[in-house]
C-alpha cells in the first residue's frame, strides 16, 4: 500500500481537547526510509516508517506548536535522520536530544550540533 492510498484511522475525528498555547511534544521520534537511514546493530524493535510529515500531521491536529526530537535507539549513534528532519522545521520551535559516542565526537561536532538545536544527550 503506498502513502497516497493509506487509510487515515483518524479521518473524521476531532481531538477531545484543545492543547494550550505553545504546547510542546517533549519526546518523539522520526524514522526515514531504511535504505537511506540504516538501522544500528543493537535493534530492539522493528521501527515503523514514520517520516516528519506524517508525525506533523498528527501533532498539529492535536495542537502541538513546539517539538523535542529524541534520537531513537534503532539508529544508534547515527543522528542523521533526526538532523535532516530538524532542518525542515523552524529552529525557534524545535530542539533535540541525541545519542553519541563521547569517545569519538570532537568539540567542533558538538558546536555544530549545538547550532542545529541539540540541547541534550541520552
CSV table of N, CA, C and O in Angstrom, one decimal:
chain,number,residue,atom,x,y,z
A,1,UNK,N,0.9,-1.2,0.0
A,1,UNK,CA,0.0,0.0,0.0
A,1,UNK,C,0.9,1.2,0.0
A,1,UNK,O,1.8,1.4,0.8
A,2,UNK,N,0.7,2.1,-0.9
A,2,UNK,CA,1.5,3.3,-0.9
A,2,UNK,C,1.0,4.4,0.0
A,2,UNK,O,-0.1,4.3,0.4
A,3,UNK,N,1.8,5.4,0.2
A,3,UNK,CA,1.4,6.5,1.1
A,3,UNK,C,0.1,7.2,0.7
A,3,UNK,O,-0.6,7.7,1.5
A,4,UNK,N,-0.1,7.3,-0.6
A,4,UNK,CA,-1.3,8.1,-1.1
A,4,UNK,C,-2.6,7.3,-0.9
A,4,UNK,O,-3.6,8.0,-0.7
A,5,UNK,N,-2.6,6.0,-0.8
A,5,UNK,CA,-3.8,5.3,-0.6
A,5,UNK,C,-3.9,4.7,0.9
A,5,UNK,O,-4.9,4.1,1.2
A,6,UNK,N,-3.0,5.1,1.7
A,6,UNK,CA,-3.0,4.6,3.1
A,6,UNK,C,-4.2,5.2,3.8
A,6,UNK,O,-4.5,6.4,3.7
A,7,UNK,N,-4.9,4.3,4.5
A,7,UNK,CA,-6.1,4.8,5.3
A,7,UNK,C,-5.7,5.6,6.5
A,7,UNK,O,-4.8,5.3,7.2
A,8,UNK,N,-6.4,6.7,6.7
A,8,UNK,CA,-6.2,7.6,7.9
A,8,UNK,C,-7.2,7.2,8.9
A,8,UNK,O,-8.4,7.5,8.8
A,9,UNK,N,-6.8,6.5,10.0
A,9,UNK,CA,-7.7,6.0,11.0
A,9,UNK,C,-8.4,7.1,11.8
A,9,UNK,O,-9.4,6.9,12.5
A,10,UNK,N,-7.8,8.3,11.7
A,10,UNK,CA,-8.4,9.5,12.5
A,10,UNK,C,-9.3,10.3,11.6
A,10,UNK,O,-9.8,11.3,12.1
A,11,UNK,N,-9.5,10.0,10.4
A,11,UNK,CA,-10.3,10.8,9.5
A,11,UNK,C,-11.7,11.0,10.1
A,11,UNK,O,-12.3,10.0,10.5
A,12,UNK,N,-12.1,12.2,10.1
A,12,UNK,CA,-13.5,12.5,10.6
A,12,UNK,C,-13.6,12.7,12.1
A,12,UNK,O,-14.6,13.0,12.6
A,13,UNK,N,-12.5,12.5,12.9
A,13,UNK,CA,-12.5,12.6,14.3
A,13,UNK,C,-11.8,13.9,14.7
A,13,UNK,O,-10.7,14.2,14.1
A,14,UNK,N,-12.3,14.6,15.7
A,14,UNK,CA,-11.7,15.8,16.2
A,14,UNK,C,-11.0,15.5,17.5
A,14,UNK,O,-11.5,14.6,18.3
A,15,UNK,N,-9.9,16.1,17.9
A,15,UNK,CA,-9.3,15.9,19.2
A,15,UNK,C,-10.3,16.2,20.3
A,15,UNK,O,-11.2,17.0,20.2
A,16,UNK,N,-10.2,15.4,21.4
A,16,UNK,CA,-11.1,15.6,22.6
A,16,UNK,C,-10.8,16.8,23.4
A,16,UNK,O,-11.6,17.1,24.3
A,17,UNK,N,-9.7,17.4,23.2
A,17,UNK,CA,-9.3,18.6,24.0
A,17,UNK,C,-8.5,19.6,23.1
A,17,UNK,O,-8.1,19.2,22.0
A,18,UNK,N,-8.4,20.8,23.6
A,18,UNK,CA,-7.7,21.8,22.9
A,18,UNK,C,-6.3,22.0,23.6
A,18,UNK,O,-6.3,22.2,24.8
A,19,UNK,N,-5.3,21.8,22.9
A,19,UNK,CA,-3.9,22.0,23.5
A,19,UNK,C,-3.7,23.4,23.9
A,19,UNK,O,-4.2,24.3,23.2
A,20,UNK,N,-3.0,23.7,25.0
A,20,UNK,CA,-2.8,25.1,25.4
A,20,UNK,C,-1.8,25.8,24.4
A,20,UNK,O,-1.1,25.1,23.7
A,21,UNK,N,-1.8,27.1,24.4
A,21,UNK,CA,-0.9,27.8,23.5
A,21,UNK,C,0.6,27.3,23.8
A,21,UNK,O,1.0,27.1,24.9
A,22,UNK,N,1.3,27.2,22.7
A,22,UNK,CA,2.7,26.8,22.7
A,22,UNK,C,2.9,25.4,23.2
A,22,UNK,O,4.0,25.1,23.8
A,23,UNK,N,1.9,24.5,23.1
A,23,UNK,CA,2.0,23.2,23.6
A,23,UNK,C,3.3,22.5,22.9
A,23,UNK,O,3.6,22.8,21.7
A,24,UNK,N,3.9,21.7,23.7
A,24,UNK,CA,5.2,21.0,23.2
A,24,UNK,C,5.1,19.5,23.4
A,24,UNK,O,4.8,19.0,24.4
A,25,UNK,N,5.4,18.8,22.3
A,25,UNK,CA,5.6,17.4,22.4
A,25,UNK,C,7.1,17.2,22.8
A,25,UNK,O,8.0,17.5,22.0
A,26,UNK,N,7.3,16.8,24.0
A,26,UNK,CA,8.6,16.7,24.6
A,26,UNK,C,9.4,15.4,24.3
A,26,UNK,O,10.5,15.2,24.8
A,27,UNK,N,8.8,14.6,23.5
A,27,UNK,CA,9.6,13.3,23.1
A,27,UNK,C,8.9,12.6,22.0
A,27,UNK,O,7.8,12.1,22.1
A,28,UNK,N,9.5,12.7,20.8
A,28,UNK,CA,9.0,11.9,19.7
A,28,UNK,C,10.2,11.6,18.8
A,28,UNK,O,11.3,12.1,18.9
A,29,UNK,N,9.9,10.5,17.9
A,29,UNK,CA,11.0,10.0,17.0
A,29,UNK,C,10.5,10.2,15.6
A,29,UNK,O,9.3,10.1,15.3
A,30,UNK,N,11.5,10.3,14.7
A,30,UNK,CA,11.2,10.1,13.3
A,30,UNK,C,12.0,9.0,12.7
A,30,UNK,O,13.1,8.7,13.2
A,31,UNK,N,11.4,8.3,11.7
A,31,UNK,CA,12.1,7.2,11.1
A,31,UNK,C,12.0,7.3,9.6
A,31,UNK,O,10.9,7.4,9.1
A,32,UNK,N,13.1,7.4,8.9
A,32,UNK,CA,13.1,7.6,7.5
A,32,UNK,C,13.2,6.3,6.8
A,32,UNK,O,13.2,5.2,7.4
A,33,UNK,N,13.3,6.3,5.5
A,33,UNK,CA,13.4,5.1,4.7
A,33,UNK,C,14.7,4.3,5.1
A,33,UNK,O,15.8,4.9,5.2
A,34,UNK,N,14.6,3.0,5.3
A,34,UNK,CA,15.7,2.2,5.8
A,34,UNK,C,16.9,2.2,4.8
A,34,UNK,O,18.0,2.1,5.2
A,35,UNK,N,16.6,2.4,3.5
A,35,UNK,CA,17.7,2.4,2.5
A,35,UNK,C,18.5,3.6,2.6
A,35,UNK,O,19.7,3.7,2.2
A,36,UNK,N,17.9,4.7,3.1
A,36,UNK,CA,18.7,6.0,3.3
A,36,UNK,C,19.2,6.1,4.7
A,36,UNK,O,20.3,6.7,4.9
A,37,UNK,N,18.5,5.6,5.7
A,37,UNK,CA,18.9,5.7,7.1
A,37,UNK,C,19.0,4.3,7.7
A,37,UNK,O,18.0,3.9,8.3
A,38,UNK,N,20.1,3.6,7.5
A,38,UNK,CA,20.1,2.2,8.0
A,38,UNK,C,20.1,2.2,9.5
A,38,UNK,O,20.6,3.1,10.2
A,39,UNK,N,19.5,1.1,10.0
A,39,UNK,CA,19.5,1.0,11.5
A,39,UNK,C,20.8,0.5,12.0
A,39,UNK,O,21.6,-0.1,11.3
A,40,UNK,N,21.0,0.7,13.3
A,40,UNK,CA,22.2,0.3,14.0
A,40,UNK,C,22.2,-1.2,14.3
A,40,UNK,O,21.3,-2.0,13.8
A,41,UNK,N,23.2,-1.7,15.0
A,41,UNK,CA,23.3,-3.1,15.2
A,41,UNK,C,22.6,-3.6,16.4
A,41,UNK,O,22.3,-4.8,16.6
A,42,UNK,N,22.2,-2.7,17.3
A,42,UNK,CA,21.5,-3.0,18.6
A,42,UNK,C,20.0,-2.7,18.4
A,42,UNK,O,19.5,-1.8,19.1
A,43,UNK,N,19.4,-3.4,17.5
A,43,UNK,CA,18.0,-3.2,17.2
A,43,UNK,C,17.1,-3.9,18.1
A,43,UNK,O,17.2,-5.1,18.2
A,44,UNK,N,16.3,-3.2,18.9
A,44,UNK,CA,15.4,-3.8,19.9
A,44,UNK,C,14.0,-4.0,19.4
A,44,UNK,O,13.2,-4.6,20.1
A,45,UNK,N,13.6,-3.3,18.3
A,45,UNK,CA,12.3,-3.4,17.8
A,45,UNK,C,12.3,-3.1,16.3
A,45,UNK,O,13.3,-2.5,15.8
A,46,UNK,N,11.3,-3.4,15.6
A,46,UNK,CA,11.3,-3.1,14.1
A,46,UNK,C,10.7,-1.7,14.0
A,46,UNK,O,9.5,-1.5,14.2
A,47,UNK,N,11.5,-0.7,13.7
A,47,UNK,CA,11.0,0.7,13.5
A,47,UNK,C,10.0,0.8,12.4
A,47,UNK,O,10.2,0.2,11.3
A,48,UNK,N,8.9,1.6,12.6
A,48,UNK,CA,8.0,1.8,11.5
A,48,UNK,C,8.6,2.9,10.6
A,48,UNK,O,9.4,3.7,11.1
A,49,UNK,N,8.1,3.0,9.4
A,49,UNK,CA,8.4,4.2,8.6
A,49,UNK,C,7.5,5.3,9.1
A,49,UNK,O,6.3,5.3,8.9
A,50,UNK,N,8.1,6.3,9.7
A,50,UNK,CA,7.4,7.4,10.3
A,50,UNK,C,8.1,8.7,10.0
A,50,UNK,O,8.9,9.2,10.8
A,51,UNK,N,8.0,9.3,8.8
A,51,UNK,CA,8.7,10.5,8.5
A,51,UNK,C,8.1,11.7,9.2
A,51,UNK,O,7.0,11.6,9.7
A,52,UNK,N,8.8,12.8,9.1
A,52,UNK,CA,8.4,14.0,9.8
A,52,UNK,C,7.0,14.5,9.4
A,52,UNK,O,6.2,14.8,10.2
A,53,UNK,N,6.7,14.4,8.1
A,53,UNK,CA,5.4,14.9,7.6
A,53,UNK,C,4.3,14.1,8.2
A,53,UNK,O,3.2,14.7,8.5
A,54,UNK,N,4.4,12.8,8.4
A,54,UNK,CA,3.4,12.0,9.0
A,54,UNK,C,3.2,12.4,10.5
A,54,UNK,O,2.0,12.5,10.9
A,55,UNK,N,4.3,12.6,11.2
A,55,UNK,CA,4.2,13.0,12.6
A,55,UNK,C,3.5,14.4,12.7
A,55,UNK,O,2.6,14.6,13.5
A,56,UNK,N,4.0,15.3,11.9
A,56,UNK,CA,3.4,16.7,12.0
A,56,UNK,C,1.9,16.8,11.7
A,56,UNK,O,1.2,17.6,12.3
A,57,UNK,N,1.5,15.9,10.8
A,57,UNK,CA,0.0,15.9,10.5
A,57,UNK,C,-0.8,15.6,11.8
A,57,UNK,O,-1.7,16.3,12.1
A,58,UNK,N,-0.3,14.6,12.6
A,58,UNK,CA,-1.0,14.3,13.9
A,58,UNK,C,-0.7,15.4,14.9
A,58,UNK,O,-1.6,15.9,15.6
A,59,UNK,N,0.6,15.8,15.0
A,59,UNK,CA,1.0,16.8,16.1
A,59,UNK,C,0.2,18.1,15.9
A,59,UNK,O,-0.3,18.7,16.9
A,60,UNK,N,0.1,18.6,14.7
A,60,UNK,CA,-0.6,19.8,14.5
A,60,UNK,C,-2.1,19.7,14.7
A,60,UNK,O,-2.7,20.7,15.1
A,61,UNK,N,-2.6,18.6,14.4
A,61,UNK,CA,-4.0,18.3,14.6
A,61,UNK,C,-4.3,18.4,16.1
A,61,UNK,O,-5.4,18.9,16.5
A,62,UNK,N,-3.4,17.8,16.9
A,62,UNK,CA,-3.6,17.9,18.4
A,62,UNK,C,-3.4,19.3,18.9
A,62,UNK,O,-4.0,19.7,19.9
A,63,UNK,N,-2.5,20.0,18.3
A,63,UNK,CA,-2.2,21.4,18.7
A,63,UNK,C,-0.8,21.6,19.2
A,63,UNK,O,-0.5,22.7,19.7
A,64,UNK,N,0.1,20.7,18.9
A,64,UNK,CA,1.5,20.9,19.3
A,64,UNK,C,2.1,22.0,18.4
A,64,UNK,O,1.9,22.0,17.2
A,65,UNK,N,2.8,22.9,19.0
A,65,UNK,CA,3.5,24.0,18.3
A,65,UNK,C,5.0,23.9,18.4
A,65,UNK,O,5.7,24.6,17.6
A,66,UNK,N,5.5,23.2,19.4
A,66,UNK,CA,6.9,23.1,19.7
A,66,UNK,C,7.3,21.6,19.8
A,66,UNK,O,6.4,20.8,20.2
A,67,UNK,N,8.5,21.3,19.5
A,67,UNK,CA,8.9,19.9,19.4
A,67,UNK,C,10.3,19.6,19.9
A,67,UNK,O,11.2,20.3,19.6
A,68,UNK,N,10.4,18.4,20.6
A,68,UNK,CA,11.7,17.9,21.1
A,68,UNK,C,11.9,16.6,20.4
A,68,UNK,O,11.3,15.6,20.7
A,69,UNK,N,12.8,16.6,19.4
A,69,UNK,CA,13.2,15.3,18.8
A,69,UNK,C,14.0,14.5,19.7
A,69,UNK,O,14.9,15.1,20.4
A,70,UNK,N,13.8,13.2,19.8
A,70,UNK,CA,14.7,12.3,20.6
A,70,UNK,C,15.2,11.2,19.7
A,70,UNK,O,14.4,10.6,19.0
A,71,UNK,N,16.5,11.1,19.7
A,71,UNK,CA,17.1,10.1,18.9
A,71,UNK,C,16.7,8.7,19.3
A,71,UNK,O,16.8,8.3,20.4
A,72,UNK,N,16.1,7.9,18.3
A,72,UNK,CA,15.6,6.6,18.7
A,72,UNK,C,16.8,5.6,18.8
A,72,UNK,O,17.8,5.7,18.0
A,73,UNK,N,16.7,4.6,19.6
A,73,UNK,CA,17.8,3.7,19.8
A,73,UNK,C,18.1,2.9,18.5
A,73,UNK,O,19.2,2.4,18.3
A,74,UNK,N,17.1,2.7,17.7
A,74,UNK,CA,17.3,1.9,16.4
A,74,UNK,C,18.4,2.5,15.5
A,74,UNK,O,19.0,1.7,14.8
A,75,UNK,N,18.7,3.8,15.6
A,75,UNK,CA,19.8,4.4,14.8
A,75,UNK,C,21.1,4.4,15.5
A,75,UNK,O,22.1,4.9,14.9
A,76,UNK,N,21.2,4.0,16.8
A,76,UNK,CA,22.4,4.1,17.5
A,76,UNK,C,23.0,5.5,17.5
A,76,UNK,O,22.2,6.4,17.8
A,77,UNK,N,24.2,5.7,17.2
A,77,UNK,CA,24.9,7.0,17.2
A,77,UNK,C,24.7,7.8,15.9
A,77,UNK,O,25.2,8.9,15.8
A,78,UNK,N,24.0,7.2,15.0
A,78,UNK,CA,23.8,7.9,13.7
A,78,UNK,C,22.5,8.8,13.8
A,78,UNK,O,21.4,8.3,13.7
A,79,UNK,N,22.7,10.1,14.0
A,79,UNK,CA,21.7,11.0,14.2
A,79,UNK,C,21.2,11.7,12.9
A,79,UNK,O,20.4,12.6,13.0
A,80,UNK,N,21.6,11.2,11.8
A,80,UNK,CA,21.4,11.9,10.5
A,80,UNK,C,19.9,12.0,10.2
A,80,UNK,O,19.5,13.0,9.6
A,81,UNK,N,19.1,11.0,10.4
A,81,UNK,CA,17.7,11.0,10.1
A,81,UNK,C,17.0,12.2,10.9
A,81,UNK,O,16.3,13.0,10.3
A,82,UNK,N,17.3,12.2,12.2
A,82,UNK,CA,16.7,13.2,13.0
A,82,UNK,C,17.2,14.6,12.6
A,82,UNK,O,16.5,15.6,12.5
A,83,UNK,N,18.5,14.7,12.3
A,83,UNK,CA,19.1,16.1,11.9
A,83,UNK,C,18.4,16.5,10.6
A,83,UNK,O,18.1,17.7,10.5
A,84,UNK,N,18.3,15.6,9.7
A,84,UNK,CA,17.6,16.0,8.4
A,84,UNK,C,16.2,16.5,8.7
A,84,UNK,O,15.8,17.5,8.1
A,85,UNK,N,15.5,15.8,9.5
A,85,UNK,CA,14.1,16.2,9.9
A,85,UNK,C,14.1,17.6,10.6
A,85,UNK,O,13.2,18.4,10.3
A,86,UNK,N,15.0,17.8,11.5
A,86,UNK,CA,15.1,19.0,12.2
A,86,UNK,C,15.2,20.2,11.3
A,86,UNK,O,14.6,21.3,11.5
A,87,UNK,N,16.0,20.0,10.2
A,87,UNK,CA,16.3,21.1,9.3
A,87,UNK,C,15.0,21.5,8.5
A,87,UNK,O,15.0,22.6,7.9
A,88,UNK,N,14.0,20.7,8.6
A,88,UNK,CA,12.7,21.0,7.9
A,88,UNK,C,11.8,22.0,8.8
A,88,UNK,O,10.8,22.5,8.3
A,89,UNK,N,12.2,22.1,10.0
A,89,UNK,CA,11.3,23.0,10.9
A,89,UNK,C,12.1,24.2,11.3
A,89,UNK,O,13.3,24.2,11.4
A,90,UNK,N,11.4,25.2,11.6
A,90,UNK,CA,11.9,26.5,12.1
A,90,UNK,C,12.7,26.2,13.4
A,90,UNK,O,12.1,25.6,14.4
A,91,UNK,N,13.9,26.6,13.5
A,91,UNK,CA,14.7,26.4,14.8
A,91,UNK,C,14.1,26.9,16.0
A,91,UNK,O,14.3,26.4,17.1
A,92,UNK,N,13.2,27.9,15.9
A,92,UNK,CA,12.6,28.5,17.1
A,92,UNK,C,11.6,27.6,17.7
A,92,UNK,O,11.2,27.8,18.9
A,93,UNK,N,11.1,26.5,17.0
A,93,UNK,CA,10.1,25.6,17.5
A,93,UNK,C,10.6,24.2,17.8
A,93,UNK,O,9.8,23.4,18.2
A,94,UNK,N,11.9,24.0,17.7
A,94,UNK,CA,12.3,22.6,17.9
A,94,UNK,C,13.8,22.6,18.5
A,94,UNK,O,14.5,23.5,18.3
A,95,UNK,N,14.0,21.5,19.2
A,95,UNK,CA,15.3,21.2,19.7
A,95,UNK,C,15.4,19.6,19.7
A,95,UNK,O,14.5,18.9,19.3
A,96,UNK,N,16.6,19.1,20.2
A,96,UNK,CA,16.8,17.7,20.1
A,96,UNK,C,17.6,17.1,21.3
A,96,UNK,O,18.4,17.8,21.9
A,97,UNK,N,17.4,15.9,21.5
A,97,UNK,CA,18.2,15.0,22.4
A,97,UNK,C,18.8,14.0,21.5
A,97,UNK,O,18.1,13.3,20.8
A,98,UNK,N,20.1,13.8,21.6
A,98,UNK,CA,20.8,12.9,20.7
A,98,UNK,C,21.4,11.8,21.5
A,98,UNK,O,21.4,11.8,22.7
A,99,UNK,N,22.0,10.8,20.8
A,99,UNK,CA,22.8,9.8,21.3
A,99,UNK,C,24.1,9.9,20.6
A,99,UNK,O,24.2,10.2,19.4
A,100,UNK,N,25.2,9.8,21.3
A,100,UNK,CA,26.5,10.0,20.7
A,100,UNK,C,27.6,9.2,21.4
A,100,UNK,O,27.4,8.8,22.6
A,101,UNK,N,28.6,8.9,20.7
A,101,UNK,CA,29.8,8.3,21.2
A,101,UNK,C,30.8,9.3,21.7
A,101,UNK,O,31.4,10.0,20.9
A,102,UNK,N,30.8,9.5,23.0
A,102,UNK,CA,31.6,10.6,23.6
A,102,UNK,C,33.1,10.4,23.4
A,102,UNK,O,33.8,11.3,23.5
A,103,UNK,N,33.5,9.2,23.1
A,103,UNK,CA,34.9,8.9,22.8
A,103,UNK,C,35.3,9.3,21.4
A,103,UNK,O,36.5,9.2,21.0
A,104,UNK,N,34.3,9.6,20.5
A,104,UNK,CA,34.6,9.8,19.1
A,104,UNK,C,33.8,11.0,18.6
A,104,UNK,O,33.3,11.0,17.5
A,105,UNK,N,33.7,12.0,19.4
A,105,UNK,CA,33.0,13.2,19.0
A,105,UNK,C,33.9,14.4,19.3
A,105,UNK,O,34.3,14.6,20.5
A,106,UNK,N,34.1,15.3,18.3
A,106,UNK,CA,35.0,16.4,18.5
A,106,UNK,C,34.2,17.6,19.0
A,106,UNK,O,33.0,17.7,19.0
A,107,UNK,N,35.0,18.6,19.6
A,107,UNK,CA,34.4,19.8,20.0
A,107,UNK,C,33.7,20.6,18.9
A,107,UNK,O,32.6,21.2,19.1
A,108,UNK,N,34.3,20.5,17.7
A,108,UNK,CA,33.7,21.1,16.5
A,108,UNK,C,32.3,20.4,16.2
A,108,UNK,O,31.3,21.1,15.9
A,109,UNK,N,32.2,19.1,16.3
A,109,UNK,CA,31.0,18.4,16.0
A,109,UNK,C,29.9,18.8,17.1
A,109,UNK,O,28.8,19.0,16.8
A,110,UNK,N,30.4,18.9,18.3
A,110,UNK,CA,29.5,19.3,19.4
A,110,UNK,C,28.9,20.7,19.2
A,110,UNK,O,27.8,21.0,19.3
A,111,UNK,N,29.8,21.6,18.7
A,111,UNK,CA,29.4,23.0,18.4
A,111,UNK,C,28.4,23.0,17.3
A,111,UNK,O,27.4,23.8,17.3
A,112,UNK,N,28.7,22.2,16.2
A,112,UNK,CA,27.7,22.1,15.1
A,112,UNK,C,26.4,21.6,15.5
A,112,UNK,O,25.3,22.1,15.1
A,113,UNK,N,26.4,20.6,16.4
A,113,UNK,CA,25.1,20.1,16.9
A,113,UNK,C,24.4,21.1,17.8
A,113,UNK,O,23.1,21.2,17.7
A,114,UNK,N,25.1,21.8,18.6
A,114,UNK,CA,24.5,22.9,19.4
A,114,UNK,C,23.9,23.9,18.5
A,114,UNK,O,22.7,24.3,18.7
A,115,UNK,N,24.5,24.3,17.4
A,115,UNK,CA,24.0,25.3,16.5
A,115,UNK,C,22.7,24.8,15.8
A,115,UNK,O,21.8,25.6,15.5
A,116,UNK,N,22.6,23.5,15.6
A,116,UNK,CA,21.5,22.9,15.0
A,116,UNK,C,20.3,22.9,15.9
A,116,UNK,O,19.1,22.9,15.5
A,117,UNK,N,20.6,22.8,17.2
A,117,UNK,CA,19.5,22.8,18.2
A,117,UNK,C,19.5,21.6,19.2
A,117,UNK,O,18.6,21.4,19.9
A,118,UNK,N,20.6,20.9,19.2
A,118,UNK,CA,20.8,19.8,20.2
A,118,UNK,C,21.0,20.5,21.6
A,118,UNK,O,21.8,21.3,21.8
A,119,UNK,N,20.2,20.0,22.5
A,119,UNK,CA,20.2,20.5,23.9
A,119,UNK,C,20.4,19.4,24.9
A,119,UNK,O,20.5,19.7,26.1
A,120,UNK,N,20.6,18.2,24.5
A,120,UNK,CA,20.8,17.1,25.5
A,120,UNK,C,21.3,15.9,24.8
A,120,UNK,O,21.2,15.7,23.6
A,121,UNK,N,21.9,15.0,25.7
A,121,UNK,CA,22.4,13.7,25.3
A,121,UNK,C,21.8,12.6,26.1
A,121,UNK,O,21.7,12.8,27.3
A,122,UNK,N,21.3,11.6,25.5
A,122,UNK,CA,20.7,10.5,26.2
A,122,UNK,C,21.7,9.4,26.5
A,122,UNK,O,22.7,9.3,25.9
